[in-house]
XYZ file of C-alpha atoms in Angstrom:
430
model
C 0.000 0.000 0.000
C 2.795 2.386 0.906
C 4.734 1.529 -2.246
C 1.546 2.071 -4.289
C 1.024 5.441 -2.655
C 4.577 6.420 -3.478
C 4.136 5.417 -7.119
C 0.886 7.350 -7.285
C 2.613 10.336 -5.675
C 5.330 10.261 -8.315
C 2.834 9.918 -11.152
C 0.743 12.823 -9.846
C 3.891 14.866 -9.365
C 5.015 14.232 -12.918
C 1.605 15.137 -14.245
C 1.488 18.299 -12.185
C 4.914 19.475 -13.249
C 4.165 18.779 -16.888
C 0.943 20.750 -16.699
C 2.084 23.636 -14.539
C 5.757 23.802 -15.419
C 6.819 24.133 -11.789
C 6.350 22.687 -8.337
C 6.229 24.722 -5.151
C 9.361 24.441 -3.061
C 9.068 23.353 0.579
C 8.800 25.923 3.321
C 12.357 25.283 4.558
C 13.770 26.353 1.215
C 11.796 29.610 1.269
C 12.894 30.725 4.735
C 15.787 33.211 4.348
C 17.621 32.101 7.495
C 17.852 28.523 6.175
C 20.463 29.597 3.660
C 21.989 32.184 5.964
C 22.818 29.437 8.449
C 25.175 27.928 5.923
C 27.167 31.098 5.354
C 27.306 31.720 9.094
C 28.625 28.245 9.859
C 32.213 28.159 11.080
C 32.922 24.760 9.585
C 31.853 22.519 6.737
C 32.166 19.443 8.912
C 29.138 17.432 10.003
C 28.700 13.767 10.873
C 26.155 11.238 12.045
C 26.089 7.514 12.828
C 22.742 5.707 12.648
C 21.589 2.178 13.411
C 20.007 1.223 10.074
C 17.490 -1.153 11.665
C 16.105 1.026 14.452
C 17.025 4.481 13.179
C 18.710 5.291 16.498
C 21.299 8.046 16.248
C 24.445 6.694 17.885
C 26.576 9.783 17.288
C 25.987 13.208 15.774
C 27.875 16.445 15.263
C 26.359 19.439 13.434
C 23.854 16.906 12.107
C 21.114 19.478 11.423
C 23.336 22.260 10.085
C 22.838 23.064 6.384
C 25.477 21.611 4.085
C 25.996 21.278 0.326
C 25.402 17.628 -0.659
C 27.543 17.646 -3.842
C 27.308 14.288 -5.632
C 25.611 12.565 -2.692
C 22.618 14.188 -4.435
C 22.677 11.252 -6.837
C 21.368 8.931 -4.116
C 18.039 10.734 -4.484
C 18.296 10.706 -8.282
C 18.807 6.959 -8.088
C 16.042 6.562 -5.476
C 13.515 8.016 -7.930
C 14.987 5.834 -10.683
C 14.535 2.749 -8.481
C 10.977 3.864 -7.818
C 10.257 4.030 -11.538
C 11.821 0.587 -12.083
C 9.832 -0.979 -9.235
C 6.582 0.451 -10.607
C 7.252 -0.818 -14.142
C 7.401 2.712 -15.532
C 11.042 2.087 -16.424
C 13.040 -0.991 -17.454
C 16.806 -1.654 -17.184
C 17.230 -1.961 -20.965
C 15.208 1.165 -21.836
C 17.198 3.806 -23.703
C 18.068 7.139 -22.127
C 18.681 9.929 -24.628
C 21.543 12.285 -23.817
C 20.406 15.839 -24.584
C 22.727 18.767 -25.331
C 22.028 19.990 -21.793
C 23.029 16.636 -20.302
C 26.094 16.304 -22.503
C 27.235 19.805 -21.507
C 27.462 18.991 -17.794
C 30.813 19.523 -16.118
C 32.905 16.464 -15.239
C 32.819 13.975 -13.737
C 30.827 12.366 -16.564
C 30.794 9.472 -19.017
C 31.255 11.864 -21.913
C 28.415 10.562 -24.096
C 27.753 12.864 -27.055
C 24.488 14.756 -27.424
C 22.002 12.729 -29.440
C 23.519 9.425 -28.369
C 21.822 7.172 -25.847
C 22.647 4.702 -23.080
C 20.609 2.054 -21.317
C 18.963 2.759 -17.983
C 21.311 0.212 -16.452
C 24.378 1.974 -17.876
C 23.117 5.328 -16.645
C 22.609 3.968 -13.136
C 26.049 2.341 -13.109
C 27.566 5.614 -14.264
C 25.890 7.562 -11.472
C 26.677 5.068 -8.707
C 30.350 4.467 -9.566
C 31.710 7.241 -11.777
C 29.304 9.805 -10.265
C 28.520 10.828 -13.829
C 26.786 14.200 -13.970
C 25.684 13.759 -17.583
C 23.901 10.519 -16.657
C 22.118 12.168 -13.709
C 20.729 14.907 -15.943
C 19.829 12.488 -18.731
C 17.907 10.309 -16.285
C 16.181 13.355 -14.811
C 15.012 14.377 -18.272
C 13.920 10.804 -19.008
C 11.707 10.693 -15.914
C 10.385 14.257 -15.663
C 10.959 15.979 -19.013
C 13.327 18.601 -17.648
C 15.951 18.658 -14.919
C 14.206 21.486 -13.065
C 10.963 19.509 -12.862
C 12.876 16.473 -11.659
C 14.639 18.556 -8.997
C 11.236 19.685 -7.732
C 10.154 16.049 -7.490
C 13.386 15.252 -5.630
C 12.577 17.927 -3.068
C 9.006 16.707 -2.666
C 10.170 13.136 -2.150
C 12.746 14.334 0.356
C 10.001 16.020 2.351
C 7.864 12.878 2.205
C 10.765 10.803 3.544
C 11.244 13.176 6.462
C 14.223 15.121 5.106
C 12.919 18.380 6.531
C 15.989 20.513 5.811
C 16.723 19.468 2.231
C 16.141 21.313 -1.026
C 17.331 20.103 -4.428
C 17.965 22.401 -7.380
C 19.566 19.865 -9.750
C 19.928 16.115 -10.240
C 23.713 15.897 -10.143
C 24.957 17.860 -7.153
C 26.970 20.335 -9.201
C 27.399 23.682 -7.397
C 24.174 25.563 -6.705
C 23.653 27.694 -3.598
C 20.039 26.533 -3.387
C 21.015 22.861 -3.100
C 21.106 22.208 0.647
C 20.788 19.278 2.998
C 22.033 18.021 6.375
C 23.940 14.987 7.594
C 20.761 13.734 9.299
C 18.739 14.063 6.094
C 21.330 12.160 4.068
C 21.222 9.372 6.676
C 17.423 9.304 6.354
C 17.748 9.028 2.566
C 20.382 6.299 2.778
C 18.189 4.298 5.133
C 15.181 4.790 2.834
C 17.065 3.358 -0.162
C 17.895 0.183 1.774
C 14.410 -0.148 3.233
C 12.351 0.624 0.119
C 14.495 -0.823 -2.668
C 16.801 -3.527 -1.288
C 16.778 -5.211 -4.708
C 18.621 -2.216 -6.176
C 20.802 -1.245 -3.234
C 23.568 -3.598 -4.435
C 24.237 -1.069 -7.215
C 26.116 1.024 -4.653
C 28.527 -1.830 -3.945
C 29.983 -1.958 -7.475
C 33.688 -1.250 -7.234
C 33.916 -0.690 -10.977
C 32.018 -1.104 -14.212
C 33.003 -1.275 -17.856
C 31.544 1.246 -20.279
C 32.375 1.151 -23.980
C 35.787 -0.371 -23.383
C 36.724 1.817 -20.418
C 36.806 0.632 -16.807
C 35.189 3.123 -14.438
C 36.274 2.862 -10.784
C 34.010 3.678 -7.835
C 34.935 6.825 -5.893
C 34.015 5.159 -2.581
C 37.441 3.924 -1.477
C 36.080 2.132 1.587
C 34.544 -0.475 -0.713
C 36.864 -3.456 -0.649
C 39.094 -1.788 1.957
C 36.956 -1.952 5.065
C 35.231 -5.166 6.024
C 31.450 -5.027 5.678
C 31.200 -1.809 3.636
C 28.750 -2.207 0.734
C 27.727 1.354 -0.316
C 26.724 4.254 -0.724
C 28.083 7.501 -2.310
C 30.774 10.166 -2.235
C 30.636 13.834 -3.182
C 32.869 16.849 -3.545
C 32.731 20.477 -4.579
C 34.926 23.316 -3.365
C 31.992 24.666 -1.374
C 30.969 21.354 0.190
C 34.314 19.783 0.978
C 34.624 15.991 0.812
C 31.378 14.173 1.607
C 30.605 10.504 2.127
C 27.512 8.474 2.958
C 28.587 4.918 3.735
C 27.017 1.791 5.184
C 28.506 -1.407 6.552
C 27.361 -4.669 8.137
C 29.065 -6.618 10.924
C 27.642 -9.337 13.188
C 24.214 -8.889 11.574
C 24.211 -5.208 12.517
C 24.105 -2.453 9.896
C 25.265 1.106 10.495
C 24.992 4.174 8.304
C 27.578 6.928 8.637
C 27.529 10.317 6.935
C 30.573 12.590 6.968
C 30.321 15.986 5.286
C 32.894 18.701 4.759
C 36.044 16.633 5.117
C 39.251 18.579 4.291
C 40.652 15.769 2.102
C 39.479 12.469 0.670
C 41.797 10.550 2.992
C 40.699 12.336 6.160
C 37.033 11.995 5.220
C 37.457 8.263 4.632
C 39.451 7.794 7.841
C 36.853 9.670 9.863
C 33.980 7.628 8.391
C 35.879 4.393 9.016
C 36.558 5.358 12.614
C 32.934 6.242 13.237
C 31.805 2.903 11.812
C 34.367 0.913 13.779
C 33.535 2.683 17.015
C 29.824 2.350 16.336
C 30.144 -1.406 15.860
C 32.220 -1.681 19.029
C 29.569 0.206 20.976
C 26.820 -2.033 19.566
C 28.789 -5.127 20.572
C 29.428 -3.859 24.086
C 25.805 -2.822 24.508
C 24.757 -6.360 23.582
C 26.906 -7.528 26.496
C 25.054 -5.209 28.862
C 27.507 -2.316 28.985
C 26.104 1.204 28.945
C 28.291 3.203 26.594
C 28.058 5.747 23.784
C 30.070 6.375 20.648
C 31.220 9.754 21.962
C 32.753 8.109 25.039
C 34.933 5.988 22.777
C 36.290 8.832 20.657
C 39.082 11.299 21.206
C 37.641 14.639 20.192
C 39.672 17.782 19.503
C 39.447 20.897 21.632
C 37.458 22.857 19.054
C 33.880 21.627 18.877
C 33.735 22.460 15.182
C 36.559 20.090 14.277
C 36.290 16.534 13.022
C 36.339 13.526 15.274
C 39.803 12.090 15.845
C 40.480 8.397 15.384
C 39.575 6.052 18.271
C 41.866 3.661 20.146
C 43.315 0.838 18.038
C 41.378 -1.833 19.939
C 38.288 -0.332 18.345
C 39.895 0.213 14.944
C 42.054 -1.656 12.525
C 45.475 -0.304 13.521
C 45.891 1.654 10.290
C 45.467 5.112 11.726
C 48.313 7.170 10.324
C 48.289 10.731 9.080
C 45.988 12.113 11.756
C 46.171 15.260 13.806
C 45.273 14.964 17.475
C 44.654 18.326 19.133
C 45.577 18.462 22.816
C 45.995 21.322 25.241
C 49.591 22.038 26.215
C 49.148 23.218 29.811
C 50.970 21.165 32.474
C 48.742 18.633 34.210
C 50.455 18.250 37.576
C 49.466 21.459 39.358
C 48.537 21.012 43.009
C 44.860 20.981 43.915
C 43.575 20.251 40.423
C 44.106 16.539 39.982
C 41.493 13.955 40.930
C 43.913 11.116 41.651
C 43.227 7.481 40.882
C 46.194 5.384 42.066
C 47.724 2.979 39.579
C 47.254 -0.707 40.228
C 51.043 -1.077 40.253
C 53.115 -0.059 43.272
C 55.381 2.951 43.018
C 59.108 2.630 43.149
C 61.150 5.226 45.039
C 62.659 6.570 41.820
C 59.254 6.998 40.173
C 57.769 8.627 43.250
C 60.351 11.398 42.874
C 59.821 11.734 39.111
C 58.175 14.936 37.899
C 57.269 14.169 34.285
C 53.708 13.429 33.120
C 51.899 12.031 30.099
C 48.522 13.261 28.854
C 46.508 10.551 27.084
C 43.337 12.389 26.173
C 40.973 15.304 26.763
C 37.272 14.784 27.462
C 34.057 16.568 28.316
C 33.414 14.679 31.557
C 35.581 13.245 34.371
C 33.916 9.873 33.839
C 35.185 9.682 30.249
C 38.663 10.752 31.356
C 38.758 8.049 34.040
C 37.551 5.504 31.502
C 40.517 6.398 29.300
C 42.937 6.133 32.226
C 41.642 2.642 32.988
C 41.959 1.665 29.323
C 45.574 2.865 29.091
C 46.486 1.191 32.380
C 44.998 -2.058 31.136
C 46.608 -2.046 27.707
C 49.935 -0.362 28.491
C 50.580 -1.364 32.104
C 54.291 -2.066 31.492
C 54.838 1.561 30.424
C 52.950 3.133 33.331
C 54.147 0.870 36.148
C 54.160 3.019 39.291
C 52.632 6.095 37.636
C 49.544 7.795 39.024
C 46.540 8.280 36.763
C 44.257 11.234 37.375
C 41.975 13.833 35.809
C 42.973 17.462 35.467
C 40.103 19.898 34.953
C 40.787 22.917 32.801
C 37.793 25.020 31.836
C 35.072 22.654 30.693
C 37.523 19.903 29.737
C 38.983 17.014 31.720
C 42.448 15.784 30.812
C 43.465 12.179 31.417
C 46.992 12.365 32.835
C 49.616 9.991 34.236
C 52.103 11.703 36.556
C 55.170 10.561 38.499
C 57.271 9.455 35.522
C 60.899 10.065 34.670
C 61.648 11.841 31.432
C 62.764 8.613 29.779
C 59.758 6.643 30.962
C 57.345 9.362 29.864
C 58.821 9.487 26.370
C 58.908 5.698 26.090
C 55.281 5.485 27.165
C 54.235 8.107 24.625
C 56.095 6.313 21.849
C 54.228 3.101 22.728
C 50.836 4.846 22.575
C 51.625 6.662 19.347
C 52.728 3.386 17.779
C 49.116 2.296 18.284
C 47.895 5.655 16.955
C 46.620 6.811 20.331
C 46.689 10.408 21.541
C 49.664 11.167 23.785
C 51.657 14.186 24.889
C 54.695 14.338 27.177
C 54.484 17.100 29.813
C 57.724 18.354 31.315
C 57.914 19.585 34.945
C 57.552 23.307 35.546
């Protein structure tokens, strides 16, 4: 019944746009402050982690702040294509004519000449792997007559799916200041694709496809690199930064992660991988009865607008190079500020007189800081034998610190943590 209603909605929408030439945009797109929020934002970064089955948000940062979707837009273009296929309106071997407008789209594209045609299947493959802008426009024209009418239908479908802060102006994701979305809305869309059209979702898992003698590689580098990843889509423009909507399955659990505004492809991919890995670890530990959140398992930088830093290696895959961990540089051993938790190991006389310290993280609560101290003690006990773990409050942050180390021991301990890609900073006595 729901599927039938959706098909009827699309048919009525197509009829209305053909007759009237336009479709009213949603209220969110007409409100001036909706676009002003984007220019006022201090960062392009946004992220969210969602349990695909329940829809529970496991982690979120700037998840409702307006962002440019770039080529992640094509998930919606493909969603409407899947809808047409499921209804019988479209067939995989139908021909899609490439108009001069479609052929003139900026790269990335398949480069099909105006007047030529491709199959629906080829157009979908081109959008999902190559992120072909010419194929997105050609498909939009195939389904709605013009790209602008199709974009209006995209926006209407977004609203129906619950994407309250999304407005589409084109089918490809090429730069347009009116084309706005949020990390939450992209997660909603990604979940809708899996739920409504599981028979077509596998399209997003193609690592490459062959088109007229050329092999086209998928831009989603986590495919084939990270265990369990099977979709969805990347995106990039200068205004948006590097975007990624990705989903993975482990132990019969599926997570969806959206990262928007990454500074580079590598950092975007690393951040998304970390969020997935930490999310799966949290799901596993919850199943064992532990009460824990994704945020508690992540090192986060001092600036709230910055991206999430990679988690401990026990929650990741050990390949965590090239990352910047931001830590405050103030000494941690000032009298009266440390909430001391004695180490499980006994102090030696030499260590009791040592004045060096090691900071192993910075957190928003003393509980999280103590959790990190316990983790480091458990995993690196040989390097912190006799040291004292404690929390040092500075402003609204709590630093996890081990004090009572010699200079050599402090540096050795930090080298051991950094070898596992964990945050660490040696603090000299003052």
